[in-house]
GROMACS .gro file of C-alpha atoms in nm:
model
  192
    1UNK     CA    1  -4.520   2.417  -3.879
    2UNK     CA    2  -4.306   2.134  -3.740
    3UNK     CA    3  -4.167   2.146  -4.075
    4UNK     CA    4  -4.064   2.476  -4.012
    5UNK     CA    5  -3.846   2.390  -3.664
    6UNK     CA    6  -3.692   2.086  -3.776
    7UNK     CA    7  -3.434   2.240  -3.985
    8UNK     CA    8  -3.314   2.475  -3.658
    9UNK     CA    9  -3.331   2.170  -3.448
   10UNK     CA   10  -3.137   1.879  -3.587
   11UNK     CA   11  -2.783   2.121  -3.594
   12UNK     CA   12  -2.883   2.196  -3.203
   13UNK     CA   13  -2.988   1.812  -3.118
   14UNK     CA   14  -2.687   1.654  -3.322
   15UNK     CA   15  -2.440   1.873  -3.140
   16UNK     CA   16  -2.539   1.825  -2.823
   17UNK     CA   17  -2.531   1.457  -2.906
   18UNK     CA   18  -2.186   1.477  -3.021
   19UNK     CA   19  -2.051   1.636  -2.723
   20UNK     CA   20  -2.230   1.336  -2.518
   21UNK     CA   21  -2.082   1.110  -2.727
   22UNK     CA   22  -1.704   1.277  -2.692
   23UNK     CA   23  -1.795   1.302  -2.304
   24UNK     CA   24  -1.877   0.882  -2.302
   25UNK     CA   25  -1.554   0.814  -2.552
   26UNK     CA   26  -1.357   0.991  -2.317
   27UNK     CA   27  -1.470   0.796  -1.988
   28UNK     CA   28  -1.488   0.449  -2.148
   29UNK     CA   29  -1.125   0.533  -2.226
   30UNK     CA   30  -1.024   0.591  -1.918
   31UNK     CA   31  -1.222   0.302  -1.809
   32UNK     CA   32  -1.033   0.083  -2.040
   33UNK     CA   33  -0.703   0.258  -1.979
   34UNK     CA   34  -0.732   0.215  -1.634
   35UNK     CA   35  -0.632   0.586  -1.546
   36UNK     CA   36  -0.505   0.523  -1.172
   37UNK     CA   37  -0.451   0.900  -1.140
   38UNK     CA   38  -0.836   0.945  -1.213
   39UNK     CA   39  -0.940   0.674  -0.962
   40UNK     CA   40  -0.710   0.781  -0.714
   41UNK     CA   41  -0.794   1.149  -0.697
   42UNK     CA   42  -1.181   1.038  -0.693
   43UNK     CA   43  -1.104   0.758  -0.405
   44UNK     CA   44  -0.906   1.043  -0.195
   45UNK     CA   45  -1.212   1.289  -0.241
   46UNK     CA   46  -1.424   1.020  -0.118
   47UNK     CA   47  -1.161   0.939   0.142
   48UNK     CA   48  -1.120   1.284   0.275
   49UNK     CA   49  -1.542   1.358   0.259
   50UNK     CA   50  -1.529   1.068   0.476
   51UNK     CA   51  -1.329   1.135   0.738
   52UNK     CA   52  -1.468   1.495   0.717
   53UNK     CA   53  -1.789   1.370   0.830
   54UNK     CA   54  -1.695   1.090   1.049
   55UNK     CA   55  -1.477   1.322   1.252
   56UNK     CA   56  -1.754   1.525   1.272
   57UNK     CA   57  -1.979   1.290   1.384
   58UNK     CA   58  -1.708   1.134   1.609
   59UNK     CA   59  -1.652   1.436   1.824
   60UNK     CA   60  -2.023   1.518   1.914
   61UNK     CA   61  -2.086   1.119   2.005
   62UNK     CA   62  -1.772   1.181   2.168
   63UNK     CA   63  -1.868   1.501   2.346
   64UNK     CA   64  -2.197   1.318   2.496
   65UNK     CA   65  -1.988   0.986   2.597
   66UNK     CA   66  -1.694   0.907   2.753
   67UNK     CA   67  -1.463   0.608   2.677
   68UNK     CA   68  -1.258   0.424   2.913
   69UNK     CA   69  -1.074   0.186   2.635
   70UNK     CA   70  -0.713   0.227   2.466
   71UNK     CA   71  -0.758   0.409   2.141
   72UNK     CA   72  -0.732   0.203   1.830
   73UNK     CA   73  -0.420   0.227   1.629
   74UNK     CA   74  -0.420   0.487   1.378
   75UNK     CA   75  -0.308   0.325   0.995
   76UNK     CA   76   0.022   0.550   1.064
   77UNK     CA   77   0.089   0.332   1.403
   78UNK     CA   78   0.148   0.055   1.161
   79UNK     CA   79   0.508   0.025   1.014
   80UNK     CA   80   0.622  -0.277   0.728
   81UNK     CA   81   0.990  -0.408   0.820
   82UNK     CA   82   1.208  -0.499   0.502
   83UNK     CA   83   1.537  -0.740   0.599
   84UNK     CA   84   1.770  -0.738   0.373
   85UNK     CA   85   2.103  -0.934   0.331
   86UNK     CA   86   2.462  -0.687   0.391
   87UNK     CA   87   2.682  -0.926   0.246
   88UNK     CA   88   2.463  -0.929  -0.113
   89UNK     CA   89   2.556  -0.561  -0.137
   90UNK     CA   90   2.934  -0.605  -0.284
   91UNK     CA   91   2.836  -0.805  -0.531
   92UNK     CA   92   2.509  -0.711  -0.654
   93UNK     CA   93   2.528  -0.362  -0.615
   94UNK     CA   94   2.258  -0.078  -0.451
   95UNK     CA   95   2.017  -0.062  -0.714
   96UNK     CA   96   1.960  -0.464  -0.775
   97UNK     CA   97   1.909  -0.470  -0.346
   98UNK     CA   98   1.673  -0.217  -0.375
   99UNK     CA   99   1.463  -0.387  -0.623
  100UNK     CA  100   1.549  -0.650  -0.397
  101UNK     CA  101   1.386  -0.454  -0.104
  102UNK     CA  102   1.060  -0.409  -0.339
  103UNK     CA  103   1.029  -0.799  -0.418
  104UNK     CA  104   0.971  -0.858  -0.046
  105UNK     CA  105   0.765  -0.551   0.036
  106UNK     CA  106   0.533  -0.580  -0.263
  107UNK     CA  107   0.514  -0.966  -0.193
  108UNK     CA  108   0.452  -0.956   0.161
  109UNK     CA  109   0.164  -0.679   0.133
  110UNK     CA  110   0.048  -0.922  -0.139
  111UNK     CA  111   0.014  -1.225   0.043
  112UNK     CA  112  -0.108  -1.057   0.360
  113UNK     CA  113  -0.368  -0.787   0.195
  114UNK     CA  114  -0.678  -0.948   0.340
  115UNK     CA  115  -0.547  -0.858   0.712
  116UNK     CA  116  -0.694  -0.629   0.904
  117UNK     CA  117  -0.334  -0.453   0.978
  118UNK     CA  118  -0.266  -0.444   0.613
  119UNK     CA  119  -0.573  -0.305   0.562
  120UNK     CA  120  -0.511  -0.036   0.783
  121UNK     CA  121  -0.182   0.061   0.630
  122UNK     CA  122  -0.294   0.083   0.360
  123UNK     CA  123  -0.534   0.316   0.389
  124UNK     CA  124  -0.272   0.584   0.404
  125UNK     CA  125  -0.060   0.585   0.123
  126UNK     CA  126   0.047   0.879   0.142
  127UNK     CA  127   0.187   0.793   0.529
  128UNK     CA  128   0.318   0.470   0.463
  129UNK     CA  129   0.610   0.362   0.673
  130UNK     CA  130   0.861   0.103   0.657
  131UNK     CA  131   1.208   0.005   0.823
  132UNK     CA  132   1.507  -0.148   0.626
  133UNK     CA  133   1.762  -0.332   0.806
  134UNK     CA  134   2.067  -0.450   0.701
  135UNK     CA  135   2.124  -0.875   0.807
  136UNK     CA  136   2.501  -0.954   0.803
  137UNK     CA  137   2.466  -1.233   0.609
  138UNK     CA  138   2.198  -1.552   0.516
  139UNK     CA  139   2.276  -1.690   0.895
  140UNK     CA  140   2.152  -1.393   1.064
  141UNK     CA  141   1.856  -1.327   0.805
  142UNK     CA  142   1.762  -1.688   0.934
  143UNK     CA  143   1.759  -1.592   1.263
  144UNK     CA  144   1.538  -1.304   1.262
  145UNK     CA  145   1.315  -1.534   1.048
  146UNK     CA  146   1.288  -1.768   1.355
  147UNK     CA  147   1.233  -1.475   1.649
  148UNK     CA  148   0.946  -1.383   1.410
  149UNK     CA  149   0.830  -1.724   1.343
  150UNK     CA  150   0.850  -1.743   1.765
  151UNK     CA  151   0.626  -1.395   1.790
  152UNK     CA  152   0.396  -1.516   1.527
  153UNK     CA  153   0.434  -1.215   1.309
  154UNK     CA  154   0.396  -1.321   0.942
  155UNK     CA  155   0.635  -1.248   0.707
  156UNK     CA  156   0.779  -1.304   0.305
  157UNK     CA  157   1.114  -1.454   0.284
  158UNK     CA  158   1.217  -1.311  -0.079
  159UNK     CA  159   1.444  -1.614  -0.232
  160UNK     CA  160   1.587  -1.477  -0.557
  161UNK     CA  161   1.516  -1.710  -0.859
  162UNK     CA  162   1.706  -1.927  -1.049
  163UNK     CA  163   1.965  -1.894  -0.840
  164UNK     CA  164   1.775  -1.995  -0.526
  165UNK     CA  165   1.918  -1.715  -0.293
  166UNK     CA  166   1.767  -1.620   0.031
  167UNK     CA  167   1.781  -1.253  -0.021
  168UNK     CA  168   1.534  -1.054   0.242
  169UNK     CA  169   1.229  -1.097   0.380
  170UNK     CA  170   0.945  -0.824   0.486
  171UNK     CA  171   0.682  -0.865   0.753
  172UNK     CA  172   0.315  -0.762   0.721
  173UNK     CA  173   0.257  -0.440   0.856
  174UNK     CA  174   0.325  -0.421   1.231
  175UNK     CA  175   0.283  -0.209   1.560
  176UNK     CA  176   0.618  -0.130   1.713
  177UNK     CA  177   0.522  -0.271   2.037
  178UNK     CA  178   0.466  -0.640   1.851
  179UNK     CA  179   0.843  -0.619   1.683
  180UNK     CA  180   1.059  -0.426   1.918
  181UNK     CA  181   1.277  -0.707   2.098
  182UNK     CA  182   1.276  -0.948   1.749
  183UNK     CA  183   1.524  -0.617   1.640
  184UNK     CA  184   1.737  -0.575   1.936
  185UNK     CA  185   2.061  -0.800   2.017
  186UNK     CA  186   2.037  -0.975   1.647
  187UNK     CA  187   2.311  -0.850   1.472
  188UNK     CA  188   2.129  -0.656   1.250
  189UNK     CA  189   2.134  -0.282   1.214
  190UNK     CA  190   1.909  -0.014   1.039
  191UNK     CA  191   2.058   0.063   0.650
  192UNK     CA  192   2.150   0.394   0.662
   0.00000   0.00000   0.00000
């Protein structure tokens, strides 16, 4: 009788087989691929699930107590300031500054990732925010290096190699209340 069944049952078994076999290819490719779009789309489901039921939870605890402390900042309070060098613009061009710009910026969130602030911004990468200025020349990029070696904000001074050229630096990501005199009076200006 078994006899009988087995003929009906291998074609079933084997195909169901072969579609978990294509389903397992398929992830282990992605695996090895490293599909970012596939990770990211799963980490932003998991993200927004989270905060779902956090800010669920959050406003009932919040309902039954009342908090007399200063809010903690939000990962969109946090902003990541790029300085880059006016003068370099003439001869290099826009489009070598800008990957100029994203030397520092990638560096700096680099070397600073395992701060809490970094952390934070980048949580939201979808909110991200930074601030280009423009530095007149080397001097004044110098300076504004030294008013944020004064206010102990760390930063990435980007020196362009071989030719050893002091071309920007970028800060960590920072709360506009810890920055906002380093950029006033320094003879810098936002690039517009």
């Amino acid at each position: 009788r078994h006899m009988e069944i087995l003929p009906i049952l291998v074609p079933v078994l084997l195909a169901r087989f072969s579609m978990l076999l294509v389903r397992w290819c398929s992830f282990a490719a992605a695996l090895t691929c490293n599909d970012v779009r596939l990770a990211t789309r799963r980490r932003h489901r998991i993200h927004a699930m989270t905060v779902k039921m956090s800010s669920s939870a959050s406003s009932s605890s919040a309902d039954q107590q009342q908090s007399s402390s200063s809010p903690s900042p939000s990962p969109t309070s946090y902003a990541q300031h790029i300085v880059l060098r006016g003068d370099l613009v003439e001869t290099w061009g826009a489009g070598p500054m800008m990957t100029q710009a994203a030397h520092c910026s990638v560096a700096a969130i680099e070397i600073y990732r395992h701060l809490p602030q970094t952390q934070a911004y980048l949580e939201e990468l979808d909110s991200m925010r930074k601030v280009t200025w423009k530095a007149k020349n080397e001097g004044w990029l110098e300076k504004i290096a030294a008013r944020l070696d004064d206010a102990d904000i760390e930063y990435k001074m980007w020196i362009e190699q071989p030719e050893n050229i002091k071309v920007g630096l970028a800060t960590r990501p920072v709360l506009r209340e810890e920055t906002e005199t380093i950029w006033k009076g320094n003879g810098i200006k936002m690039w517009r």
